[in-house]
mmCIF file of C-alpha atoms in Angstrom:
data_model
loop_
_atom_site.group_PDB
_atom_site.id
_atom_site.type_symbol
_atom_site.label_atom_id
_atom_site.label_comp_id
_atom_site.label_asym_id
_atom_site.label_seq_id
_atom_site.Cartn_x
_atom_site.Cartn_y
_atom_site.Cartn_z
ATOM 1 C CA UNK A 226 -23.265 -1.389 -2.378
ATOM 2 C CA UNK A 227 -21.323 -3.659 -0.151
ATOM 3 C CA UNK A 228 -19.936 -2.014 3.122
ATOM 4 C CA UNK A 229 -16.562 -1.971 2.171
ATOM 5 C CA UNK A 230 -16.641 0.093 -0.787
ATOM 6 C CA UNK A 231 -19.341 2.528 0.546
ATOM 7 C CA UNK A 232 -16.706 3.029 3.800
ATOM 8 C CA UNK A 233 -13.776 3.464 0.717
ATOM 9 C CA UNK A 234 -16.080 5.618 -1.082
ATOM 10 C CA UNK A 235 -17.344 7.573 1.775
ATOM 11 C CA UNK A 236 -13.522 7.926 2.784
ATOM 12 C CA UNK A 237 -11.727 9.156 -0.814
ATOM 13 C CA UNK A 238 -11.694 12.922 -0.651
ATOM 14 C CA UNK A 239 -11.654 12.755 -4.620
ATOM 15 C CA UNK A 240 -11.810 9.614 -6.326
ATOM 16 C CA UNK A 241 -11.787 11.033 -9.885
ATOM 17 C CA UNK A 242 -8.372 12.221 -9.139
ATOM 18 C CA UNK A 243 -7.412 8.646 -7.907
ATOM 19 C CA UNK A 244 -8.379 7.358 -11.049
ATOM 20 C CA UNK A 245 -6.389 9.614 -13.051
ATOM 21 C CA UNK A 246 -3.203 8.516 -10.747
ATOM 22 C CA UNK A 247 -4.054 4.644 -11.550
ATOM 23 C CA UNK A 248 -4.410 5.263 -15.372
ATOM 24 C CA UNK A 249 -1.125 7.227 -15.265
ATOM 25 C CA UNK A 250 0.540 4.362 -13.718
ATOM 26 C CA UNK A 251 -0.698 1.578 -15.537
ATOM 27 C CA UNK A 252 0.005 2.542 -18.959
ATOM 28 C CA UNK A 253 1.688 -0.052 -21.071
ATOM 29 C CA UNK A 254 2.849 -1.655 -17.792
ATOM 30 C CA UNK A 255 3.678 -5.271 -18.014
ATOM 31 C CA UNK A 256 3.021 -7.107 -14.859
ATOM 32 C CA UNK A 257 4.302 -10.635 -16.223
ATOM 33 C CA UNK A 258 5.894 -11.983 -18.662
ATOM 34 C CA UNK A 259 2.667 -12.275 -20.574
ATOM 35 C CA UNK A 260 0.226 -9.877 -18.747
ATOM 36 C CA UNK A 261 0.502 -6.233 -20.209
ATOM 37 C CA UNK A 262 -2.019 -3.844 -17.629
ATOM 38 C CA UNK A 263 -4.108 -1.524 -20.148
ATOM 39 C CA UNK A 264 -6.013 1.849 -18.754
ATOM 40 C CA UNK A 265 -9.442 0.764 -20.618
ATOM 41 C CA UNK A 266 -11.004 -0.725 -23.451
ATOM 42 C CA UNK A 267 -9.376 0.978 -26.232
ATOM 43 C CA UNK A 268 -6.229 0.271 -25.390
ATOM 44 C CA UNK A 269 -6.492 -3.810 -25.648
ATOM 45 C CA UNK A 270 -4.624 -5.291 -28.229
ATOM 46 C CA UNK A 271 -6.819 -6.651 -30.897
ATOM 47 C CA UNK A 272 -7.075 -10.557 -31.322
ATOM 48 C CA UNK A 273 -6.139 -10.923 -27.601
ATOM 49 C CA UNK A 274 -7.557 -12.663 -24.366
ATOM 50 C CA UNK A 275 -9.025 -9.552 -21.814
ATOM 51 C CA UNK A 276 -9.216 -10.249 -18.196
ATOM 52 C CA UNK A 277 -11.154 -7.841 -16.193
ATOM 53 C CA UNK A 278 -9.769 -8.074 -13.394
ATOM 54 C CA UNK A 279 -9.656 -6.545 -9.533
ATOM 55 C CA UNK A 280 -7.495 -7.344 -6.313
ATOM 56 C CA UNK A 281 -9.280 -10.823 -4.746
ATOM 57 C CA UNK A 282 -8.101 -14.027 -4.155
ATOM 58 C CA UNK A 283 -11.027 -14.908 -6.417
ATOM 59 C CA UNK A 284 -9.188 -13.223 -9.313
ATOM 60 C CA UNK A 285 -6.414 -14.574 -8.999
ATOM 61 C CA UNK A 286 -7.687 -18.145 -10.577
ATOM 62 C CA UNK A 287 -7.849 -16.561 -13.649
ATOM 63 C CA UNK A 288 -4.456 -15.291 -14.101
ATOM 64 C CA UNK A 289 -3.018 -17.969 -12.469
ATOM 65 C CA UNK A 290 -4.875 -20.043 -15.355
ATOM 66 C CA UNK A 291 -3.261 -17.258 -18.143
ATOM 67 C CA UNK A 292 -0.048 -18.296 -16.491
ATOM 68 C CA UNK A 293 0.057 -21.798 -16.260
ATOM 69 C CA UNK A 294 -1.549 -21.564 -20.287
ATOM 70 C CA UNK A 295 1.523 -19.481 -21.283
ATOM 71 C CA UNK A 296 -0.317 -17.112 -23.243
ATOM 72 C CA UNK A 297 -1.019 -13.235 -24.113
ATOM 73 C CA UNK A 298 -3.674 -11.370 -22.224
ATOM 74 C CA UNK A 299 -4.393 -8.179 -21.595
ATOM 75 C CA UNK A 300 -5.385 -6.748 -18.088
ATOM 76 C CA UNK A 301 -7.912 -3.937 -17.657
ATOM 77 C CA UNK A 302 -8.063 -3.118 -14.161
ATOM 78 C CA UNK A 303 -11.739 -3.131 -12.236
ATOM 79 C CA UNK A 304 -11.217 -0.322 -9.689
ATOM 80 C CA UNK A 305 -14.432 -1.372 -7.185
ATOM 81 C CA UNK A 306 -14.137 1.731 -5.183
ATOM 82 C CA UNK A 307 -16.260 3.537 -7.925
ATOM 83 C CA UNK A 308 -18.488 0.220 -8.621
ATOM 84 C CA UNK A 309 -17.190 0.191 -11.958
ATOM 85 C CA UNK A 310 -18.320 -3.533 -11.912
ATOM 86 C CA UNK A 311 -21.329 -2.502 -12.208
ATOM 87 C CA UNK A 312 -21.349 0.251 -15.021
ATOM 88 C CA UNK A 313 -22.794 -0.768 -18.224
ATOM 89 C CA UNK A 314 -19.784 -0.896 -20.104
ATOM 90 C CA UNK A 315 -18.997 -3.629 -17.492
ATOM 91 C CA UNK A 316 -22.184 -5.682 -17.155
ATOM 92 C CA UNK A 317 -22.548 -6.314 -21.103
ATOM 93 C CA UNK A 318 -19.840 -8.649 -20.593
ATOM 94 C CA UNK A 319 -20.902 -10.006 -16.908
ATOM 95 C CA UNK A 320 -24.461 -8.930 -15.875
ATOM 96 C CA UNK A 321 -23.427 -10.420 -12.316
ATOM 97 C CA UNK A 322 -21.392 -7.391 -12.249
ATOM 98 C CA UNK A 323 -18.916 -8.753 -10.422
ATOM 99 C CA UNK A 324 -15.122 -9.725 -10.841
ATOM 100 C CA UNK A 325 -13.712 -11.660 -12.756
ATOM 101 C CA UNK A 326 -14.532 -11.495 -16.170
ATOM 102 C CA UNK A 327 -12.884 -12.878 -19.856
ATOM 103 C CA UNK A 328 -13.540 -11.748 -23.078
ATOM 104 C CA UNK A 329 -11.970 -13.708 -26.119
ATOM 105 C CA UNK A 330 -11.181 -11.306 -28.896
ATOM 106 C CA UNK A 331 -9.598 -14.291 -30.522
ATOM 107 C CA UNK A 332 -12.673 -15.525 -31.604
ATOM 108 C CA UNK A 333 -15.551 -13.752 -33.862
ATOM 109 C CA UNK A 334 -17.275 -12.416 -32.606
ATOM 110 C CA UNK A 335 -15.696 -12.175 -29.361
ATOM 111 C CA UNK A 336 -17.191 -14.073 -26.633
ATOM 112 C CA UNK A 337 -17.364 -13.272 -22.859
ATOM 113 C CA UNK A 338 -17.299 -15.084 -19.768
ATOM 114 C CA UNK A 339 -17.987 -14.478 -16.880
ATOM 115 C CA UNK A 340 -18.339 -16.647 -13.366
ATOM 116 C CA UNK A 341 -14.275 -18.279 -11.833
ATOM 117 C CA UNK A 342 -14.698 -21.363 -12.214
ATOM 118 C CA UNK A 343 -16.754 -21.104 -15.587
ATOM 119 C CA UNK A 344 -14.049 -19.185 -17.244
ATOM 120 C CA UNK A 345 -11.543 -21.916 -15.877
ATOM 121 C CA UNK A 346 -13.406 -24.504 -17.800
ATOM 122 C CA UNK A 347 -13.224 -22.633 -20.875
ATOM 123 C CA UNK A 348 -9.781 -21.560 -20.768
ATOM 124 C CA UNK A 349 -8.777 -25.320 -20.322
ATOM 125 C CA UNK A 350 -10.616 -26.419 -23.503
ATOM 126 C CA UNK A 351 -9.990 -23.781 -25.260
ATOM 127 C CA UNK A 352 -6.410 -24.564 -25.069
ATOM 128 C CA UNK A 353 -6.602 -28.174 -24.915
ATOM 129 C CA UNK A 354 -5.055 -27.923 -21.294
ATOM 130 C CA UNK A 355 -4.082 -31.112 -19.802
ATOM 131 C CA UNK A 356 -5.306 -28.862 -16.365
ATOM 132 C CA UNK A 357 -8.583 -30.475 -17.707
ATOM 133 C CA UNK A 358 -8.417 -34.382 -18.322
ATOM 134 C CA UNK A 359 -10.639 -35.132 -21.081
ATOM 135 C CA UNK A 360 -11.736 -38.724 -20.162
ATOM 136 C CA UNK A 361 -14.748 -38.635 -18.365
ATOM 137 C CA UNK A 362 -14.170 -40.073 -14.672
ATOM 138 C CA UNK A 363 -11.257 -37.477 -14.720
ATOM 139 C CA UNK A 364 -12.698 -34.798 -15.975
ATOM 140 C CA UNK A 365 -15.784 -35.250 -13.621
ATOM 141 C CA UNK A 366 -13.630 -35.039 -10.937
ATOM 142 C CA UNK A 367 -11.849 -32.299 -11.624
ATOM 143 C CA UNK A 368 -15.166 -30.476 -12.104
ATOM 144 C CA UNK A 369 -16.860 -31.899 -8.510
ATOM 145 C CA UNK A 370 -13.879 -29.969 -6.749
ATOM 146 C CA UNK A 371 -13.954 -26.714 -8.495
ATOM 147 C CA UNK A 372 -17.552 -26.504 -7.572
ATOM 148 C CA UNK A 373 -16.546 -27.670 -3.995
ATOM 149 C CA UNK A 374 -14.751 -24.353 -4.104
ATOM 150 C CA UNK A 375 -17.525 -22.546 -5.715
ATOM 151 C CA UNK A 376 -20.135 -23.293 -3.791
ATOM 152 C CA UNK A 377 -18.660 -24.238 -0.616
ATOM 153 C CA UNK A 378 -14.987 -23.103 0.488
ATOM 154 C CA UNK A 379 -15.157 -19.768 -1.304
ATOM 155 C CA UNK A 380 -18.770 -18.666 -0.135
ATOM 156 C CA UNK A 381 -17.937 -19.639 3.160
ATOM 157 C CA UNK A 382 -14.478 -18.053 3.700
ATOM 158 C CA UNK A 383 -15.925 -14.982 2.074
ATOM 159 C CA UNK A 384 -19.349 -14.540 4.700
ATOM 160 C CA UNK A 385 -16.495 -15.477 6.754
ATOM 161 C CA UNK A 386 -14.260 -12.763 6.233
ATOM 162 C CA UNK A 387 -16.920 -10.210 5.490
ATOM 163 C CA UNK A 388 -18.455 -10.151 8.867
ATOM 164 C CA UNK A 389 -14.801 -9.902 10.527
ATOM 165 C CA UNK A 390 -13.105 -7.921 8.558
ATOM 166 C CA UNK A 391 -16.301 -5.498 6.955
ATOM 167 C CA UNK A 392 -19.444 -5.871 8.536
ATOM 168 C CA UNK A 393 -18.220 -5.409 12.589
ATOM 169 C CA UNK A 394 -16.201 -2.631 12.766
ATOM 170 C CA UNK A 395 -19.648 -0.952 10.847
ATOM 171 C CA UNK A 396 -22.128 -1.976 13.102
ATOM 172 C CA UNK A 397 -23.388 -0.918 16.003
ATOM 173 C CA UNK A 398 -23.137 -3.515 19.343
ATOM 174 C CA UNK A 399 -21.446 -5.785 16.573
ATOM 175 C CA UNK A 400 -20.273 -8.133 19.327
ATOM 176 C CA UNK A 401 -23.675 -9.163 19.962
ATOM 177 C CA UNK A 402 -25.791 -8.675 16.552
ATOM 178 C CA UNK A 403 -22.997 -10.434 14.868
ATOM 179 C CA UNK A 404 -21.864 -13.166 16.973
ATOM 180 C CA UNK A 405 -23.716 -16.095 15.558
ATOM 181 C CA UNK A 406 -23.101 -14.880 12.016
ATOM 182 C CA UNK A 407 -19.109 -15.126 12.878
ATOM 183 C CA UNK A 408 -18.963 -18.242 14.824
ATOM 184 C CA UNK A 409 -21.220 -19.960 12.033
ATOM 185 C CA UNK A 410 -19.219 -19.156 9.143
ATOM 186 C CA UNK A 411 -16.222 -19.715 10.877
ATOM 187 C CA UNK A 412 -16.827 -23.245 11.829
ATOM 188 C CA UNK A 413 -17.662 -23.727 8.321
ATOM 189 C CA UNK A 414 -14.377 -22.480 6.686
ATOM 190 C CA UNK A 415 -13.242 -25.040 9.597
ATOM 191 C CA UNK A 416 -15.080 -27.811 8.387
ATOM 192 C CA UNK A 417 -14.084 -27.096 4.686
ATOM 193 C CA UNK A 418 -10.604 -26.770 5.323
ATOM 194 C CA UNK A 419 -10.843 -29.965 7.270
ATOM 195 C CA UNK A 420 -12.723 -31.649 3.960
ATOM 196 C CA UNK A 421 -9.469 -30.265 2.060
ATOM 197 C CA UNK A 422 -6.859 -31.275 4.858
ATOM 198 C CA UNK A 423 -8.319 -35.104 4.681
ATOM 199 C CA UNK A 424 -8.609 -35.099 0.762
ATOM 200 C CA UNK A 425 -5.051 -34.157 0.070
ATOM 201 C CA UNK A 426 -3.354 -36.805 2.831
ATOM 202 C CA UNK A 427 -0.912 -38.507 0.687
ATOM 203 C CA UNK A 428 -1.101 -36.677 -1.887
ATOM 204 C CA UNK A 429 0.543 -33.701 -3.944
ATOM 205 C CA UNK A 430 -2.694 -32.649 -5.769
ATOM 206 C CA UNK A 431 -6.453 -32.452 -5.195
ATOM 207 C CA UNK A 432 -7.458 -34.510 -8.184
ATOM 208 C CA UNK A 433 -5.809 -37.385 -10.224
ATOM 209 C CA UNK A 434 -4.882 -41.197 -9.304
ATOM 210 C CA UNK A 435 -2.195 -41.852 -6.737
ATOM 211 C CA UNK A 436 -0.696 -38.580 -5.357
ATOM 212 C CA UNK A 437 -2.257 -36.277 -8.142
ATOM 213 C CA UNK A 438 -1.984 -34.212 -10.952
ATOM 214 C CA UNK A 439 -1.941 -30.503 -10.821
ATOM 215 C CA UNK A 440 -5.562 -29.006 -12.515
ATOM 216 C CA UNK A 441 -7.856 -26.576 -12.133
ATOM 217 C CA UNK A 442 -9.497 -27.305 -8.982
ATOM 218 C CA UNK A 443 -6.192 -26.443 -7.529
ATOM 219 C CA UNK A 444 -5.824 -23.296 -9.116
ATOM 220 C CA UNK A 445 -9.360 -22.999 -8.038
ATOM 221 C CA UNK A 446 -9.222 -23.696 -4.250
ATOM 222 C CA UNK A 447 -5.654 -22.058 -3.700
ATOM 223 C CA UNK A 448 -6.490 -18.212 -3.362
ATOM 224 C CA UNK A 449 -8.979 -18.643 -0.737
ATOM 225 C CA UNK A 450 -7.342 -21.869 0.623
ATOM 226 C CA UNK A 451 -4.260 -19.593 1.654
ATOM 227 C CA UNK A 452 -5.546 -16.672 3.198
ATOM 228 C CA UNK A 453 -6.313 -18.218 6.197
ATOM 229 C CA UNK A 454 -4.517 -14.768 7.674
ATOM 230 C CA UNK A 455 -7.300 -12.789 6.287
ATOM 231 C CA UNK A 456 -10.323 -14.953 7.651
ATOM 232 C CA UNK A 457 -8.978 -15.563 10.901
ATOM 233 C CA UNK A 458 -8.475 -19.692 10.355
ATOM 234 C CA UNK A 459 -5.276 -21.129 12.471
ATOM 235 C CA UNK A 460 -4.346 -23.781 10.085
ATOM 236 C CA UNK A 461 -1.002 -24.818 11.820
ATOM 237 C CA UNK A 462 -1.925 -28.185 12.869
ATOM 238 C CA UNK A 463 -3.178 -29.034 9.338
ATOM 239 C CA UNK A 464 0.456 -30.198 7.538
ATOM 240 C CA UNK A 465 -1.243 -31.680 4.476
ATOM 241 C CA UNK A 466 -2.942 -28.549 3.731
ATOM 242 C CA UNK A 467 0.097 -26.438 4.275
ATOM 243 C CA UNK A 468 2.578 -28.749 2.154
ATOM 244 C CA UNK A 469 -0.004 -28.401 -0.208
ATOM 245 C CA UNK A 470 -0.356 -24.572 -0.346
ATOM 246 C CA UNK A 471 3.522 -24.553 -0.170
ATOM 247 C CA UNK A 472 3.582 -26.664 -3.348
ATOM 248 C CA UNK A 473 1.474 -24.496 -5.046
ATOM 249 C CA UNK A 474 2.884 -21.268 -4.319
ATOM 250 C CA UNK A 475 6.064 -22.360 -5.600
ATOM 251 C CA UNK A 476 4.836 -22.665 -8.685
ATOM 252 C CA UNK A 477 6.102 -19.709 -11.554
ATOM 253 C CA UNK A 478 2.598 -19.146 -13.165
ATOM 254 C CA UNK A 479 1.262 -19.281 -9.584
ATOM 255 C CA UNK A 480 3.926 -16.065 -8.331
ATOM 256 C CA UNK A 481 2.863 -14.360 -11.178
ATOM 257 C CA UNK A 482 -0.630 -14.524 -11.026
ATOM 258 C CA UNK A 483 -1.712 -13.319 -7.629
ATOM 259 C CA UNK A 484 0.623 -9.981 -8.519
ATOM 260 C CA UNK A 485 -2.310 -9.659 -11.156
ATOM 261 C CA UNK A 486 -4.073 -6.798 -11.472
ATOM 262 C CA UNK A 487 -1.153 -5.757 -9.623
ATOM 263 C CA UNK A 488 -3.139 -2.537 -7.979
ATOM 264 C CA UNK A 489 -4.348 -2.506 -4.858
ATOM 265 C CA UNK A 490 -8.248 -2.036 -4.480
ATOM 266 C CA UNK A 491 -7.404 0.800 -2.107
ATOM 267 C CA UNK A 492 -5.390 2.558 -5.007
ATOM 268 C CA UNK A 493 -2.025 3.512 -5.722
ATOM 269 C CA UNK A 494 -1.648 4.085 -2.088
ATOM 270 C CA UNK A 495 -2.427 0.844 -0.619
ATOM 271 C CA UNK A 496 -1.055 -3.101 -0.681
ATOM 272 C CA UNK A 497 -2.172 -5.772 -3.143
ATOM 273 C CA UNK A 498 -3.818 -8.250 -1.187
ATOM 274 C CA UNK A 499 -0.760 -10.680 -1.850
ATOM 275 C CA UNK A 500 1.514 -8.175 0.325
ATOM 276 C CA UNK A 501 -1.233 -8.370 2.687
ATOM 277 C CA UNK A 502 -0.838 -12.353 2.915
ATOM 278 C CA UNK A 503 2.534 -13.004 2.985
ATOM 279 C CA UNK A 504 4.369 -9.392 4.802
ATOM 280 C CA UNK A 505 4.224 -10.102 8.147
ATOM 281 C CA UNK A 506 5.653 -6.643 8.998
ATOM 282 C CA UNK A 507 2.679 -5.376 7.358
ATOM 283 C CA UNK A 508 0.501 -7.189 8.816
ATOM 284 C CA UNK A 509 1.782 -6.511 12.511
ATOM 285 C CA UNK A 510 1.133 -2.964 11.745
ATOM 286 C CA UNK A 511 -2.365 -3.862 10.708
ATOM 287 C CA UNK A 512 -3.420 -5.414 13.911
ATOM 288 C CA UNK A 513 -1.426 -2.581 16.290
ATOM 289 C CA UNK A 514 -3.680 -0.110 14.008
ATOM 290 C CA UNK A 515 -6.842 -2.286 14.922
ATOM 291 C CA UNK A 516 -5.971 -2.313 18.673
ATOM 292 C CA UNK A 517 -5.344 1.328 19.008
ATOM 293 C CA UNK A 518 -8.749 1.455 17.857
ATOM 294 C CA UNK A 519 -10.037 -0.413 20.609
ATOM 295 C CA UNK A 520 -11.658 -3.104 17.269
ATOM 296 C CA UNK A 521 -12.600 -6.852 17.899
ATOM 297 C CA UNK A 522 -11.139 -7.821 14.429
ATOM 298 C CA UNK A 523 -8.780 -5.289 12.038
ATOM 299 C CA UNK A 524 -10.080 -5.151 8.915
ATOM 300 C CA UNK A 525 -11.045 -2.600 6.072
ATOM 301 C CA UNK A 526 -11.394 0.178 8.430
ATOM 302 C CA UNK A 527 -8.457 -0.282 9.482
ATOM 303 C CA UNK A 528 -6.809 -0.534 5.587
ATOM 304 C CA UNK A 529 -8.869 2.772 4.928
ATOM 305 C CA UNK A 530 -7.257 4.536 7.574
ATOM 306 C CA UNK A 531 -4.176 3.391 7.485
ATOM 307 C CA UNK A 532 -3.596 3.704 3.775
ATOM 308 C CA UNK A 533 -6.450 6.350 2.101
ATOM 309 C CA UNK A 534 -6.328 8.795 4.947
ATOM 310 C CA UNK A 535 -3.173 8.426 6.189
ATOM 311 C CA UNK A 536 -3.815 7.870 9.771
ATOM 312 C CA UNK A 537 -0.542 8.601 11.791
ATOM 313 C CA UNK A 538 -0.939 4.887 13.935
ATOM 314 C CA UNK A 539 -1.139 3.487 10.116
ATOM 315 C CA UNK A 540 1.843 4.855 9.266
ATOM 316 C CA UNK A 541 0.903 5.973 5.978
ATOM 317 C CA UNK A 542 1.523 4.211 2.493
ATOM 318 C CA UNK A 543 2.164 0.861 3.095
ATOM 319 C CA UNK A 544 5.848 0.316 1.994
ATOM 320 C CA UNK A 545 6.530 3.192 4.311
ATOM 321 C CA UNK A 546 7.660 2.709 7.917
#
């Protein structure tokens, strides 16, 4: 089990009872205009699109998708501090057992998918989504930069912010054992972003003739694209990048969507990890929590304190000063 949820677990004094306090809040909860949060399974609307879903930027592709596409889905919330990812009612539908996944009760039978960028592809045609050009030099396109961000930007961000923000404050002499690991994924993001910051000079978009269209390689490279906070990445001097994020996250289905699942991964108690992005005050309060600590990099220590146990530097639940 990946640091971070065996320092959540470890943490939780009772994490049936936090359970119980998500499903309680959830209940026939709307989070969008077409997003309705369910407490499991049996409480999905039949003939519907399901999104399994949990708090990451990597999640938030898919609803962002849901968004742009206009149309009904249900949310069942994946709450990774008890590894339900990887329960079997889980992995029939993704044996990755990981997050996200799509089921299409539309169709019989229904069919799941599972894998981002594969479940943006399908989505598209399903729909007949102009996010998707259909001629061929397009559509290859399109396709060459979502697995850009598969296989390069996301990967890289993620090692990225996993040794930073999971791996060091749980390791012992973690300025030494982990310094290459850092300062090698870190001048990858760099060298990504850069890749991105070049592509999009001149234009509004990633893909498309002249200054773009908007598809789904930008839905696909936005989440990790803009938390730069998160990783550690100064992107200040990079204006086409940031025009371009800007552009994006003006966008309607794009607000909605990354305030879906809409529960933090911490719990009732904690921030979503858009709060985390954008609240500055909250994020302020992150980093004096880190230094108090006498930490090289804040991170989820830092969020488990602050938030689960209620650590009195932390300040307690997050929209609480």
């Amino acid at each position: 089990r990946p640091l971070a949820l065996r320092s959540g677990r470890r943490r939780m004094s009772d994490s049936a009872s936090v359970e119980t306090k998500i499903e309680t809040k959830i209940e026939g909860n709307m989070l969008t205009k077409h997003a309705r949060l369910v407490p499991h399974d049996a409480k999905v609307r039949p003939n519907t699109l399901v999104f399994y879903a949990a708090d990451t930027m990597n999640n938030w592709k898919i609803s962002m998708m849901l968004e742009e596409l206009e149309v009904p889905y249900d949310v069942v919330f994946v709450d990774l501090m008890t590894s339900a990812q990887k329960k079997p009612e889980y992995t029939k539908n993704n044996p990755n057992g990981r997050t996200p996944t799509l089921v299409d009760n539309t169709v019989n039978p229904p069919f799941s998918v599972f894998e981002s960028g594969a479940i943006l592809i399908y989505l598209a045609e399903k729909f007949k989504s102009p996010l998707l050009p259909t001629d061929t030099r397009s559509r290859s396109e399109v396709i060459q930069w979502v697995m850009w961000q598969m296989s390069g930007l996301g990967p890289m961000m993620g090692q990225a912010m996993y040794f930073k923000r999971i791996a060091h404050s749980n390791t012992e002499n973690a300025d030494i054992r982990l310094d290459f690991s850092i300062k090698r994924y870190e001048k990858e993001t760099i060298r990504l972003y850069t890749v991105l910051e070049k592509r999009l000079k001149g234009r509004d978009f990633i893909c498309g003739e002249e200054k773009g269209a908007y598809t789904i390689a930008d839905i696909a490279c936005y989440g990790y694209a803009t938390s730069h906070w998160w990783t550690g990445i100064d992107v200040t001097e990079m204006q086409n990048l940031r025009r371009w994020l800007e552009t994006v996250g003006k966008r309607k289905a794009t607000i909605a969507g990354v305030r879906v699942p809409g529960i933090s991964n911490l719990g009732p108690k904690g921030p979503i990890f858009e709060d985390l992005r954008v609240n500055k005050e909250l994020q302020e309060r992150i980093v004096k929590h880190s230094k108090a600590k006498e930490r090289t990099y804040f991170g989820w220590s830092d969020l488990v304190e602050m938030f689960l146990e209620g650590d009195s530097q932390g300040g307690g639940p997050w929209n609480v000063v």
